[in-house]
CSV table of C-alpha atoms in Angstrom, one decimal:
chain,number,residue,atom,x,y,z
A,204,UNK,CA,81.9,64.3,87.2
A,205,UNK,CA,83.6,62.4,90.1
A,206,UNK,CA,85.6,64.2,92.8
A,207,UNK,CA,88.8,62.5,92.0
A,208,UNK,CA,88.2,64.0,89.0
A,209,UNK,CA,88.4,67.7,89.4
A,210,UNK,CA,91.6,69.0,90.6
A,211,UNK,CA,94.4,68.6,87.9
A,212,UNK,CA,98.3,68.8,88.5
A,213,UNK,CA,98.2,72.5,86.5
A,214,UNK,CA,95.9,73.2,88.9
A,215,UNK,CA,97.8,72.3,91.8
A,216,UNK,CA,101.3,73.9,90.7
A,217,UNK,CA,98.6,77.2,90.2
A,218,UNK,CA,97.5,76.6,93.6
A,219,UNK,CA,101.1,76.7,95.1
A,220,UNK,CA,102.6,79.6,93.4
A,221,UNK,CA,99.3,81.4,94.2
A,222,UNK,CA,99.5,80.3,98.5
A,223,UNK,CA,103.3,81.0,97.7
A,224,UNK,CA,103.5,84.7,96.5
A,225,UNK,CA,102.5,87.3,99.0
A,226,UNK,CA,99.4,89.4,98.7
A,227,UNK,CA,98.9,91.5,102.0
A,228,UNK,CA,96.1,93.6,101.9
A,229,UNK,CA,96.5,96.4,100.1
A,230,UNK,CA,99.1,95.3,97.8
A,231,UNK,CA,97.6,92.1,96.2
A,232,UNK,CA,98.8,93.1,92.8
A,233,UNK,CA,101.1,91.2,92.3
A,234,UNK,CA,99.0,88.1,93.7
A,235,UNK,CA,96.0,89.0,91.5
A,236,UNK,CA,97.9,89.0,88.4
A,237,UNK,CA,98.8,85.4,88.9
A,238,UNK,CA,95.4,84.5,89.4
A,239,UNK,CA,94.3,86.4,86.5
A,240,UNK,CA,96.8,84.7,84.2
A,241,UNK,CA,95.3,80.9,85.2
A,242,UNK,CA,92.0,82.3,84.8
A,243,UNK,CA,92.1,84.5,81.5
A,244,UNK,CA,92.0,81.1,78.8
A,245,UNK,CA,88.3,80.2,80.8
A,246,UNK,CA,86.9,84.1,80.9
A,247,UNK,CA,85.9,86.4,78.3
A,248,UNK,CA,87.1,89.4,79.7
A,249,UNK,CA,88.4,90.8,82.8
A,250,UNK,CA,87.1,94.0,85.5
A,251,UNK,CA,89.7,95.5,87.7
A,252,UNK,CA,88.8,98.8,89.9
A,253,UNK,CA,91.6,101.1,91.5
A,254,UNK,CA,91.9,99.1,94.7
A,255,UNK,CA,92.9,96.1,92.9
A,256,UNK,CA,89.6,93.8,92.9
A,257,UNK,CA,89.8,91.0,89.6
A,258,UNK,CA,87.0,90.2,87.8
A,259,UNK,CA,86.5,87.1,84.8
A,260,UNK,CA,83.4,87.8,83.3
A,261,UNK,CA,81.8,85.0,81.2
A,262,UNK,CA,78.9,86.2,79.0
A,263,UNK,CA,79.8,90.0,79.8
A,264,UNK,CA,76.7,91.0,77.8
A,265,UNK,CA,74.1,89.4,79.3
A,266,UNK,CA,71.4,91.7,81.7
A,267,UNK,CA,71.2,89.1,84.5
A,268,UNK,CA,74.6,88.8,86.7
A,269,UNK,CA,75.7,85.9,88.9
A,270,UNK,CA,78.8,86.5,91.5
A,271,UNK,CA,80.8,84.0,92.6
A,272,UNK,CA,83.3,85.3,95.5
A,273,UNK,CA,86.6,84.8,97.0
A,274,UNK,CA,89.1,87.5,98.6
A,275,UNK,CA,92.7,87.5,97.6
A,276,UNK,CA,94.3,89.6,100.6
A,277,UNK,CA,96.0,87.9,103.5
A,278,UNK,CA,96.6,89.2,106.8
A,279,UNK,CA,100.4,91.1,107.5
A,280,UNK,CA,101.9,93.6,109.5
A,281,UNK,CA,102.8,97.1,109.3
A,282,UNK,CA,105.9,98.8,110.5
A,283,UNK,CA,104.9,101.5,112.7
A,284,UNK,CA,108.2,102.7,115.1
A,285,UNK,CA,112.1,102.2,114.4
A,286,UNK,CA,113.8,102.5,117.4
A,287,UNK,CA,117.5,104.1,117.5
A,288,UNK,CA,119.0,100.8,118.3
A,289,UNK,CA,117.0,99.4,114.7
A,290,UNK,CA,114.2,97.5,116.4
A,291,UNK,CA,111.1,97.9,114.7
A,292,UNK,CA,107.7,97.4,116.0
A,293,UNK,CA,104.8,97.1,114.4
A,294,UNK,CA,100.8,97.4,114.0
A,295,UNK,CA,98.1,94.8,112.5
A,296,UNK,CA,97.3,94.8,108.6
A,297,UNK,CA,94.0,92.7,109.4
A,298,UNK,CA,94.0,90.6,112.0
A,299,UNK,CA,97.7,89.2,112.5
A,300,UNK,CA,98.0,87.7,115.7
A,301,UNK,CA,100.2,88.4,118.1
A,302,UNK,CA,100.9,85.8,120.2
A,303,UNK,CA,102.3,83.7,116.9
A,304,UNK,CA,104.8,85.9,116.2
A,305,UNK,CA,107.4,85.8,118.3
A,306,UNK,CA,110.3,83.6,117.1
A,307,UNK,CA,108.9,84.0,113.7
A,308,UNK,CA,110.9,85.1,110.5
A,309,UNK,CA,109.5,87.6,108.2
A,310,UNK,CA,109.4,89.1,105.2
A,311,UNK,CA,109.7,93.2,105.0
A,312,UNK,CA,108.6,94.4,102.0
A,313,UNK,CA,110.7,97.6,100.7
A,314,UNK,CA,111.4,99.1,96.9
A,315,UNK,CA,114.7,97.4,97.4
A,316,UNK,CA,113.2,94.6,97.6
A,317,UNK,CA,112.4,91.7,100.3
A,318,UNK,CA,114.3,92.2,103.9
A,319,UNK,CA,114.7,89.2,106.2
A,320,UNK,CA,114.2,89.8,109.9
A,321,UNK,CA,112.7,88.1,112.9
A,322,UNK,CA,110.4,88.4,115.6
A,323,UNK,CA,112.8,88.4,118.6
A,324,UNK,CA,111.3,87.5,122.1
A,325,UNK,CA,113.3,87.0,125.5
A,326,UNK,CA,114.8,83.6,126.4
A,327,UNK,CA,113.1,81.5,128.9
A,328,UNK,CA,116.3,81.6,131.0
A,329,UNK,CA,115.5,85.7,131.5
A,330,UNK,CA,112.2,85.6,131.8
A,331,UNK,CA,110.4,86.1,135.3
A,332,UNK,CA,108.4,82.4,135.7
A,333,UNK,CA,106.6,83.7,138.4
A,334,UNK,CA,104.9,86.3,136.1
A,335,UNK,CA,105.2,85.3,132.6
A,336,UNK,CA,105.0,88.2,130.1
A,337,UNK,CA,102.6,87.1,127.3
A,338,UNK,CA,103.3,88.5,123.9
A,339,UNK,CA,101.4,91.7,122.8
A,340,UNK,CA,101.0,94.3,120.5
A,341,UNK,CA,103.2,96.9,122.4
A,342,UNK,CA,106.3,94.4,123.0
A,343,UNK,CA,106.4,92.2,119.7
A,344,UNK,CA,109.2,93.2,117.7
A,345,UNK,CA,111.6,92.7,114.6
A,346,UNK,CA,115.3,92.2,114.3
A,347,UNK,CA,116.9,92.8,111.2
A,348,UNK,CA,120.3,92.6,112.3
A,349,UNK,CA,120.7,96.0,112.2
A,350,UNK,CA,122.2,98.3,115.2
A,351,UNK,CA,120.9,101.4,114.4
A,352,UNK,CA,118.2,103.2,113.1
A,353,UNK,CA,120.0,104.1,109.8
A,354,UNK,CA,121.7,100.7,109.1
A,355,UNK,CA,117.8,100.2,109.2
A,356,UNK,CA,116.6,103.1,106.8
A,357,UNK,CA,119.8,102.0,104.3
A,358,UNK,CA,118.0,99.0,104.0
A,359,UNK,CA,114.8,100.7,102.7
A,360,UNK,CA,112.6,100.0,105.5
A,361,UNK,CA,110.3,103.0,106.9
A,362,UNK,CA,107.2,103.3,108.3
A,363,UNK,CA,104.4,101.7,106.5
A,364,UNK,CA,106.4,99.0,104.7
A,365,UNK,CA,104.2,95.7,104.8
A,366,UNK,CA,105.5,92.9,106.4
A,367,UNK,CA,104.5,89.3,106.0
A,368,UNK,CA,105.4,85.3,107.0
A,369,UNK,CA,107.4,83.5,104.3
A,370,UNK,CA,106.3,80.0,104.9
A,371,UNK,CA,105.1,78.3,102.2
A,372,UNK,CA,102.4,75.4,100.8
A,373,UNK,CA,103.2,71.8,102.2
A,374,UNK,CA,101.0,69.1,102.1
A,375,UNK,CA,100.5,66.7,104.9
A,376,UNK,CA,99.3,62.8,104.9
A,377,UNK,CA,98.5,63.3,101.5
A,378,UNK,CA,95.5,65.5,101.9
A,379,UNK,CA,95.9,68.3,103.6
A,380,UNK,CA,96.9,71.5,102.4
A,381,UNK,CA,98.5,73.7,104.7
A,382,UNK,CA,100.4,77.4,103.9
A,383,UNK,CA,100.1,80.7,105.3
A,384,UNK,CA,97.0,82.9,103.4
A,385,UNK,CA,94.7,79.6,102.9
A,386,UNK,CA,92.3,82.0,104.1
A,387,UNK,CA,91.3,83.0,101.6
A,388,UNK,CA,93.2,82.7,98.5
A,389,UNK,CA,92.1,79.1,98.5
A,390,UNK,CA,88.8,81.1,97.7
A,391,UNK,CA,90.0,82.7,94.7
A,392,UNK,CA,91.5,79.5,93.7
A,393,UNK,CA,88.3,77.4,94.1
A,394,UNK,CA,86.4,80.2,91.8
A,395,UNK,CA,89.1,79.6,89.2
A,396,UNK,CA,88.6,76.0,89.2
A,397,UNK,CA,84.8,76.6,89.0
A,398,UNK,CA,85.5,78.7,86.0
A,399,UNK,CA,87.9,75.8,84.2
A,400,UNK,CA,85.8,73.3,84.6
A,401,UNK,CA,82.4,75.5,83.1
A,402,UNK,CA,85.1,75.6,79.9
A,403,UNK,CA,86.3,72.2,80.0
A,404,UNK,CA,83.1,70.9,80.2
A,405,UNK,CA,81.8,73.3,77.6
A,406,UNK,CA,78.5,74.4,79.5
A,407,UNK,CA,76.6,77.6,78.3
A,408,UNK,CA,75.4,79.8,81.0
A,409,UNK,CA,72.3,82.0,79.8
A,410,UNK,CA,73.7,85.1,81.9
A,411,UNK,CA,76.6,86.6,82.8
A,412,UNK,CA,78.9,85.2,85.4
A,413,UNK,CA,81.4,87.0,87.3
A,414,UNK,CA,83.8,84.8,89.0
A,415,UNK,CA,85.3,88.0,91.2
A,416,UNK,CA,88.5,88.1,93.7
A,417,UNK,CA,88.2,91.1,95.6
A,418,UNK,CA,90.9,92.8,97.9
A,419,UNK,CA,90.8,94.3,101.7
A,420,UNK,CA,88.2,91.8,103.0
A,421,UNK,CA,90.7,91.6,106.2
A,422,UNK,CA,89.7,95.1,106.7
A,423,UNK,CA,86.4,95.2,106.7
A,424,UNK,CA,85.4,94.0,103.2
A,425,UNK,CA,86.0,96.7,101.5
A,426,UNK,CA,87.0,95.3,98.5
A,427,UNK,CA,83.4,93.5,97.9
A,428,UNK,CA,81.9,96.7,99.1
A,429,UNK,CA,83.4,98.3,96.0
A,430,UNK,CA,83.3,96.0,93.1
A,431,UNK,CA,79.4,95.2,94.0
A,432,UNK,CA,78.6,99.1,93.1
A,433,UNK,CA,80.4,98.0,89.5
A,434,UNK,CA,79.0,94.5,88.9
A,435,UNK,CA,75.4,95.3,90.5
A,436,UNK,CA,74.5,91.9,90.5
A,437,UNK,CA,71.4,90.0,90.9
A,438,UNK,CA,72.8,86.7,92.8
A,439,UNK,CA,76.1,86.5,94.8
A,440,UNK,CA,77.6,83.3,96.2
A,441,UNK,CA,80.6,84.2,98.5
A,442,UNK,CA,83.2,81.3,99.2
A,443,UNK,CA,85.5,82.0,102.5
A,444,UNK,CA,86.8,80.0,105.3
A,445,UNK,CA,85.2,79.2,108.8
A,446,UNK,CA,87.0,77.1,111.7
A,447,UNK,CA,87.6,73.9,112.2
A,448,UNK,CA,85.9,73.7,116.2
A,449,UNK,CA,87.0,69.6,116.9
A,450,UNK,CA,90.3,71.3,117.6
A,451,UNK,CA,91.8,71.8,121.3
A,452,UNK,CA,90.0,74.9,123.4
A,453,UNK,CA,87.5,75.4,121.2
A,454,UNK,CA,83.9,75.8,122.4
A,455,UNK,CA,81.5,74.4,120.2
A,456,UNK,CA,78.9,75.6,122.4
A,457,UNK,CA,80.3,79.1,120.5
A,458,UNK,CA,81.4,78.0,117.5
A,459,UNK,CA,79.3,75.5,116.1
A,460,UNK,CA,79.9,71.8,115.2
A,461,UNK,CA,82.5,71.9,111.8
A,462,UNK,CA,85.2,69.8,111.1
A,463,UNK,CA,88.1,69.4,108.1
A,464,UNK,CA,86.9,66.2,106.3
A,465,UNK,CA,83.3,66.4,106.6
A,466,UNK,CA,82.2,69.2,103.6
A,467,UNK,CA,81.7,72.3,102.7
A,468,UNK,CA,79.9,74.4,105.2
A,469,UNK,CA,76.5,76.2,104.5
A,470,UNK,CA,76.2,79.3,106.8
A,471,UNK,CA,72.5,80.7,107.7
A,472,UNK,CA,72.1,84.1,108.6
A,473,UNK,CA,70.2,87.2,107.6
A,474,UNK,CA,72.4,87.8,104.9
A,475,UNK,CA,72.0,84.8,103.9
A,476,UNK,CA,69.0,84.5,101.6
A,477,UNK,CA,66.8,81.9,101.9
A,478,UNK,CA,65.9,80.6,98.6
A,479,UNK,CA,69.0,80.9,97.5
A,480,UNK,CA,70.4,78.9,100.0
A,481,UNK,CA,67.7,76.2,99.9
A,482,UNK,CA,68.9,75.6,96.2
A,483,UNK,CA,72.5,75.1,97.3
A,484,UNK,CA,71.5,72.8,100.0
A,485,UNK,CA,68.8,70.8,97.2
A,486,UNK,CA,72.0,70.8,94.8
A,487,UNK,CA,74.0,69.2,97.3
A,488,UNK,CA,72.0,66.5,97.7
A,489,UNK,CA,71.4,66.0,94.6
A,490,UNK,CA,74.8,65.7,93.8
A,491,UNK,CA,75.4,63.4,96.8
A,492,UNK,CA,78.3,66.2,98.0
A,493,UNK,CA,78.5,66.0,101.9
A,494,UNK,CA,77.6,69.2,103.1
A,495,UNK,CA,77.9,70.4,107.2
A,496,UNK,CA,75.6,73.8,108.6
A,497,UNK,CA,76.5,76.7,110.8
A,498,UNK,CA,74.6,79.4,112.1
A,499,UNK,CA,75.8,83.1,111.9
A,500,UNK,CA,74.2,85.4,114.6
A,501,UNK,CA,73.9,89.3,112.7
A,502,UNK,CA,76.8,89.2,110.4
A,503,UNK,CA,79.1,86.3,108.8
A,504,UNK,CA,82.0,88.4,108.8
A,505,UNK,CA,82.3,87.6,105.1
A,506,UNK,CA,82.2,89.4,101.7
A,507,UNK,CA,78.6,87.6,101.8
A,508,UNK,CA,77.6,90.6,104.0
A,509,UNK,CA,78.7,93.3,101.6
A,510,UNK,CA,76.9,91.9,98.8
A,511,UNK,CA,74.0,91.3,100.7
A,512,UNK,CA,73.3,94.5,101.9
A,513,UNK,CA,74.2,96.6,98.0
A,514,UNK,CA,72.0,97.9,95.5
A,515,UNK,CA,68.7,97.9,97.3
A,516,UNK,CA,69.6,94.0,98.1
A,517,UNK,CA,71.3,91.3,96.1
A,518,UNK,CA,70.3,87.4,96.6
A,519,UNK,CA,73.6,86.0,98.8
A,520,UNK,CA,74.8,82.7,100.1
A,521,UNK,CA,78.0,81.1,102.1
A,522,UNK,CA,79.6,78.1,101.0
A,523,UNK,CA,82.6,78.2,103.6
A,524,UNK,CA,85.3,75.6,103.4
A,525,UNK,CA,86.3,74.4,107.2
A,526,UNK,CA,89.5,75.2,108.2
A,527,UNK,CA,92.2,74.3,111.5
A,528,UNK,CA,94.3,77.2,112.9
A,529,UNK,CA,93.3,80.5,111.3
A,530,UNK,CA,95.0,83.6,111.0
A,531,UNK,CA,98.2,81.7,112.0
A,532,UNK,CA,101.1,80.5,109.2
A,533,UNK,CA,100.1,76.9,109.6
A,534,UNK,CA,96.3,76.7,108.0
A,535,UNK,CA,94.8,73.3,107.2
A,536,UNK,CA,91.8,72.5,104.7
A,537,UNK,CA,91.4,69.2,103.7
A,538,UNK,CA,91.6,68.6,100.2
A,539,UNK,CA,88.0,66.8,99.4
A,540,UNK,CA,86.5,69.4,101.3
A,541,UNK,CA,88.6,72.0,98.5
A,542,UNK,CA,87.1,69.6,95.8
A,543,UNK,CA,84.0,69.4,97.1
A,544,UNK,CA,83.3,72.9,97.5
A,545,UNK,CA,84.3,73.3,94.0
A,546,UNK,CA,81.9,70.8,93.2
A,547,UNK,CA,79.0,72.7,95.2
A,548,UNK,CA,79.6,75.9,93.4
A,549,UNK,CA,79.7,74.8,90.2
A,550,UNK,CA,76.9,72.7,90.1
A,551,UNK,CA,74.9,75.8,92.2
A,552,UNK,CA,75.8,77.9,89.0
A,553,UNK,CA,74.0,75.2,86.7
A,554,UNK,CA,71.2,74.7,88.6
A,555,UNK,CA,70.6,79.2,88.8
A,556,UNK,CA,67.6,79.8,85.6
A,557,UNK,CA,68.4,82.9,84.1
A,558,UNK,CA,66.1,86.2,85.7
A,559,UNK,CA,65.6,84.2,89.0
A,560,UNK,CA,64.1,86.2,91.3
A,561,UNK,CA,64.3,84.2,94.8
A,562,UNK,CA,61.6,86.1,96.1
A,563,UNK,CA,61.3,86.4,99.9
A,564,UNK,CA,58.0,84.9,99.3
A,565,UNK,CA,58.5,82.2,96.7
């Protein structure tokens, strides 16, 4: 199997109505459902808890259970204050930045359906230049062309409506994917591919495989801390994103030595269990698949953590995919690193013997 090899145009039109459709966390429904209808012809069966967390099981039977991880929610805004004018401002739904968003048009999320607006911000021509006002939390806000507070309300919108970025999935010099929420449904969409090509290639796996996108991971992985309790598995390997630090003011010094281009990216760390990362890392040379390192200090900050650290202890590991301009509506993966990963995790999976233990001690 040849990188060139792996991603098919189904896959790609998948991958763009998936980057496409908004899945803020907390409502990823309607998100997870596409996912679930690509995956379903390569699963047996499917697990879904009350939070929203989706689960293909291969092998649902077997006793020994192997995760493979990405989270489907992306980061979005709340509305929080209407002002009698019809401003609205807002607070975080994970971690939105706010020095993106002004001049930015949004999407507000109502049971009316989708309203327009923008983030409004103060020409340059009224702006005091001897002391610029930066954009924060307290003075970002939305227009929706609206002059009051109950041309607002008539439109549906109230506090606690979601509100995200439209912009959609382009593709630049031919390989590079960029889109709003590449972090991390490009996770969920790299454990589908894994899961096509174990049924395309007609491999048996002697235990049970959960290929698992879980929800609220921009909150504190709470999604992962859930559907672990369900699962209770013996080996988790987590798939997320981590920056791309050849950027402008970025300290490497900080942030370690990663680049788009260059492979996926295996994370040490406590959580991060040893053995089970020495077999990714054996696999990737084995399989010739350029691979970079990065070093976590206490947590990863990933769904890796909440497996980790469940059910007296479960065998994780980090395959991150290195990405440029996080948490902003322009994220950039390059697309052999999107293969590659793919590659890394499926051939991971093949190389796990059913009832391993990876011992502390091995």
């Amino acid at each position: 199997m040849t990188t060139k090899s792996i991603l098919k145009e189904t896959s790609l039109t998948f991958l763009e109505q998936y980057l496409n459709n908004a899945s803020p966390t907390g409502f990823e429904a309607e998100g997870q459902k596409i996912w679930m209808d690509y995956v379903k012809p390569y699963v047996d069966t499917f697990i879904t808890d009350i939070y929203g967390t989706a689960v293909g099981v291969i092998n649902p039977d077997a006793p020994y259970k192997v995760v493979i991880e990405g989270h489907a929610d992306e980061i979005a805004w709340y509305v929080n204050y209407i002002t009698d004018d019809g401003l609205i401002y807002v607070i975080r739904n994970g971690g939105s930045d706010h020095m993106i968003a002004p001049s930015m048009r949004v999407n507000i999320h109502t049971k009316k359906g989708i309203v327009k607006g923008v983030f409004g911000w103060p020409a340059i021509h009224t702006r005091n230049r001897g002391k610029e006002e930066t954009p924060k939390i307290e003075n970002i806000f939305i227009d929706c062309g609206c002059e009051t507070k109950e041309e607002i309300e008539k439109l549906g919108i109230h506090v606690g409506c979601v509100v995200t970025y439209p912009d959609e999935f382009m593709i630049l010099n031919g390989n590079k994917f960029v889109c709003r929420a590449i972090d991390n449904r490009m996770g969920g969409f790299m454990i589908a591919e894994v899961a096509r090509l174990l049924h395309e290639n007609k491999k048996k796996l002697p235990f049970g495989l959960y290929i698992t996108n879980s929800v609220q991971e921009e909150v504190g992985l709470r999604g992962a801390e859930m559907i672990t309790q369900t699962i209770r598995p013996n080996v988790a390997i987590v798939t997320d994103v981590c920056h791309d630090s050849t950027t402008p003011m970025i300290e490497k010094k900080i942030e370690g030595d990663t680049k788009i281009g260059k492979g996926p990216v295996i994370t040490y760390a406590p959580a991060v269990q040893n053995n089970l990362r020495e077999l990714i890392i054996k696999t990737a040379e084995d399989h010739e698949i350029p691979f970079q390192r990065l070093a976590s200090s206490r947590v990863t900050g990933t769904d890796t953590d909440a497996f980790a650290y469940s059910n007296g202890g479960v065998a994780s590991a980090l395959i991150s995919l290195p990405l440029r301009y996080m948490h902003t509506t322009v994220e950039m993966v390059h697309r052999e690193d999107v293969e590659n990963v793919i590659k890394l995790i499926y051939e991971s999976v093949l190389n796990i013997k059913n009832n391993e233990t990876f011992s502390y001690y091995k």
